[in-house]
Coordinates of C-alpha atoms in Angstrom, one line a residue:
M1 CA 27.0 17.8 -2.8
P2 CA 26.2 18.4 1.0
E3 CA 28.8 17.3 3.6
L4 CA 28.3 13.6 4.2
H5 CA 28.4 11.7 7.6
V6 CA 28.0 7.9 7.5
R7 CA 27.8 5.7 10.5
F8 CA 27.3 1.9 10.9
R9 CA 25.0 1.2 13.9
R10 CA 24.0 -1.9 15.9
F11 CA 20.4 -2.0 14.6
T12 CA 18.3 -5.1 15.1
S13 CA 17.6 -5.4 11.3
L14 CA 19.0 -4.2 8.0
N15 CA 17.9 -0.6 8.6
T16 CA 19.2 2.3 6.5
T17 CA 18.3 5.9 7.2
I18 CA 19.2 9.3 5.6
R19 CA 18.5 12.8 6.9
L20 CA 19.4 16.3 5.6
R21 CA 20.0 18.6 8.5
D22 CA 21.7 22.0 8.6
G23 CA 23.0 21.4 5.1
K24 CA 24.6 18.1 6.0
L25 CA 23.6 14.6 5.1
Y26 CA 23.5 12.0 7.9
V27 CA 23.4 8.4 6.9
S28 CA 23.0 5.5 9.3
L29 CA 23.4 1.9 8.1
S30 CA 23.1 -1.4 9.9
D31 CA 26.5 -2.8 10.9
L32 CA 25.3 -6.0 9.0
L33 CA 26.0 -4.0 5.8
E34 CA 29.6 -3.0 6.8
A35 CA 31.1 -6.0 4.9
A36 CA 28.9 -5.6 1.9
P37 CA 30.6 -5.3 -1.5
E38 CA 31.2 -1.8 -2.9
S39 CA 28.6 -2.4 -5.6
V40 CA 26.0 -3.0 -3.0
L41 CA 27.0 0.0 -0.9
R42 CA 26.8 2.1 -4.1
A43 CA 23.3 0.7 -4.7
I44 CA 22.3 1.7 -1.1
A45 CA 23.7 5.2 -1.7
H46 CA 21.6 5.5 -4.9
I47 CA 18.4 4.3 -3.2
L48 CA 18.8 6.6 -0.1
I49 CA 19.6 9.7 -2.2
A50 CA 16.7 8.9 -4.6
K51 CA 14.3 8.5 -1.6
L52 CA 15.5 11.7 0.0
Y53 CA 15.0 13.8 -3.1
R54 CA 12.0 11.9 -4.2
K55 CA 13.5 10.6 -7.5
P56 CA 12.9 7.3 -9.2
I57 CA 15.1 4.4 -8.0
L58 CA 16.9 2.6 -10.9
R59 CA 15.9 -1.0 -11.1
L60 CA 19.5 -2.1 -11.4
H61 CA 20.3 -0.8 -7.9
A62 CA 17.1 -2.0 -6.4
D63 CA 17.6 -5.5 -7.7
R64 CA 21.3 -5.5 -6.5
Y65 CA 20.3 -4.5 -3.0
R66 CA 17.4 -7.0 -2.8
R67 CA 19.6 -9.9 -4.1
Y68 CA 22.2 -9.2 -1.5
T69 CA 20.0 -8.7 1.5
Q70 CA 17.8 -11.7 0.6
S71 CA 20.8 -14.0 0.0
E72 CA 20.9 -17.0 2.3
P73 CA 24.0 -15.9 4.3
V74 CA 22.8 -12.4 4.9
S75 CA 19.3 -13.5 5.7
K76 CA 20.6 -16.0 8.3
M77 CA 22.8 -13.3 9.8
A78 CA 19.9 -10.9 10.0
E79 CA 17.7 -13.5 11.7
H80 CA 20.4 -14.2 14.2
I81 CA 20.8 -10.5 15.0
R82 CA 17.1 -10.1 15.5
Q83 CA 17.1 -13.0 18.0
T84 CA 20.1 -11.8 20.0
R85 CA 19.6 -8.0 19.9
G86 CA 15.8 -7.6 19.4
R87 CA 13.3 -7.3 22.2
K88 CA 9.8 -8.6 21.8
R89 CA 7.1 -7.0 23.9
I90 CA 4.9 -9.9 25.1
L91 CA 1.7 -9.0 26.9
T92 CA -0.9 -11.7 27.3
A93 CA -2.7 -14.4 25.3
K94 CA -5.8 -14.1 27.5
G95 CA -7.9 -11.2 26.4
R96 CA -11.1 -9.8 27.9
H97 CA -13.2 -11.9 25.5
Y98 CA -10.9 -14.3 23.6
D99 CA -8.1 -16.5 24.9
L100 CA -5.6 -17.0 22.1
D101 CA -4.2 -20.1 23.8
E102 CA -7.6 -21.8 23.7
V103 CA -8.2 -20.7 20.1
F104 CA -4.8 -22.0 19.1
E105 CA -5.4 -25.5 20.7
T106 CA -8.8 -25.7 19.0
L107 CA -7.2 -24.9 15.6
N108 CA -4.3 -27.2 16.3
R109 CA -6.6 -30.2 16.8
R110 CA -8.9 -29.2 14.0
F111 CA -6.3 -28.7 11.2
F112 CA -2.9 -29.9 12.4
H113 CA -3.8 -33.2 14.3
G114 CA -2.6 -31.5 17.5
L115 CA 1.0 -31.8 16.3
M116 CA 1.9 -28.1 16.0
G117 CA 4.1 -26.8 18.8
R118 CA 2.6 -23.7 20.4
P119 CA 4.6 -20.5 19.9
V120 CA 4.3 -17.5 22.2
L121 CA 0.8 -16.0 21.7
T122 CA 0.0 -12.4 22.5
W123 CA -2.5 -9.7 21.9
S124 CA -1.0 -6.5 20.6
G125 CA -0.4 -3.5 22.9
H126 CA -2.9 -1.3 21.0
N127 CA -5.8 -1.5 18.6
A128 CA -3.8 -1.8 15.4
R129 CA -5.9 -1.7 12.2
R130 CA -3.2 -2.1 9.6
L131 CA -1.2 -5.0 11.1
L132 CA -4.0 -7.4 12.1
G133 CA -1.7 -10.3 12.8
H134 CA 1.9 -11.3 12.6
Y135 CA 4.2 -14.3 13.0
D136 CA 7.7 -13.3 14.2
A137 CA 10.0 -16.3 13.4
A138 CA 12.9 -14.8 15.2
H139 CA 11.1 -14.8 18.5
N140 CA 8.6 -17.6 17.6
T141 CA 5.7 -15.3 18.5
I142 CA 2.3 -14.8 17.0
M143 CA 0.6 -11.4 17.7
I144 CA -3.0 -10.6 17.0
S145 CA -4.3 -7.1 17.0
R146 CA -6.2 -6.2 20.2
V147 CA -8.9 -4.5 18.1
F148 CA -10.5 -8.0 17.7
D149 CA -10.7 -8.7 21.4
R150 CA -14.3 -7.6 21.8
P151 CA -17.7 -9.4 22.1
D152 CA -19.0 -8.4 18.6
T153 CA -16.0 -10.0 16.8
P154 CA -17.2 -13.3 15.2
R155 CA -15.2 -16.3 16.4
C156 CA -14.4 -17.2 12.7
A157 CA -12.5 -13.9 12.3
I158 CA -10.3 -14.7 15.3
E159 CA -9.8 -18.2 14.2
Y160 CA -8.9 -17.2 10.6
L161 CA -6.3 -14.6 11.7
L162 CA -4.6 -17.1 14.0
Y163 CA -4.9 -20.0 11.5
H164 CA -3.2 -17.7 8.8
E165 CA -0.3 -17.0 11.2
M166 CA 0.0 -20.7 12.1
L167 CA 0.4 -21.5 8.4
H168 CA 3.3 -19.1 8.4
L169 CA 4.8 -21.2 11.2
K170 CA 4.3 -24.4 9.2
H171 CA 5.4 -22.8 5.8
P172 CA 8.4 -20.6 6.6
V173 CA 9.4 -17.8 4.2
R174 CA 11.6 -19.2 1.4
V175 CA 14.1 -17.3 -0.9
K176 CA 13.9 -18.4 -4.5
S177 CA 16.0 -16.8 -7.2
G178 CA 16.7 -13.9 -4.9
R179 CA 13.0 -13.3 -4.1
R180 CA 11.2 -13.9 -0.8
C181 CA 8.2 -16.3 -1.1
V182 CA 5.9 -15.5 1.8
H183 CA 2.7 -17.2 0.7
S184 CA 3.7 -20.3 -1.2
R185 CA 1.3 -22.5 -3.2
E186 CA 1.2 -24.9 -0.3
F187 CA 0.4 -22.1 2.1
Q188 CA -2.4 -20.8 -0.1
A189 CA -3.8 -24.3 -0.7
E190 CA -4.0 -24.9 3.1
E191 CA -5.5 -21.5 3.7
R192 CA -8.4 -22.3 1.4
L193 CA -9.2 -25.3 3.7
F194 CA -10.5 -22.9 6.3
P195 CA -14.3 -23.4 6.1
E196 CA -15.4 -19.8 7.0
L197 CA -12.7 -18.2 4.9
E198 CA -15.0 -15.9 2.9
E199 CA -17.1 -15.0 5.9
A200 CA -14.0 -14.1 7.9
K201 CA -12.4 -12.1 5.0
A202 CA -15.7 -10.2 4.5
Y203 CA -15.7 -9.2 8.2
L204 CA -12.1 -8.0 8.0
K205 CA -12.8 -5.8 5.0
R206 CA -15.5 -4.0 6.9
L207 CA -13.2 -3.3 9.8

């Protein structure tokens, strides 16, 4: 077994990292995990070692870690840490071709009776093609990838992306039986109300 060095760090999330360098193992854990039960720390150790050496992760340890980190007290603590420690890079809602503030207000009137409070809206800093849109509850921010801010992007694609993230604002992530429910039945039902849903999804698949 290599010499082991473990440190708890002030991360902005439940990060865990492991590196093998010069014959020594260096492990960094979020300080949110410092008070975790020994069984959870053992599960983390198993998961990190398995990932490092590309071995299968036993379901017992994976489930134990997931149940702990997604429990209500730990989830609330992690959310608080993200708000107080994290930094959110906010650029602008007004792009070269689309103004997210204007699109939001249009969707708000069309689908939410104008009652949804406007979060911070921003285009991403680069043309991301994997993370097309994201709602950050900790900072009450919706980000849309700048790759869509161009004249040949159909309006329905921009509206669908923003509408999807607005539904995340209306239907927050819930934890049920230790599992995170990101897209609830209510969420999916409302998403299907978007008239140009198939047209927008078809465009996104071609991106």
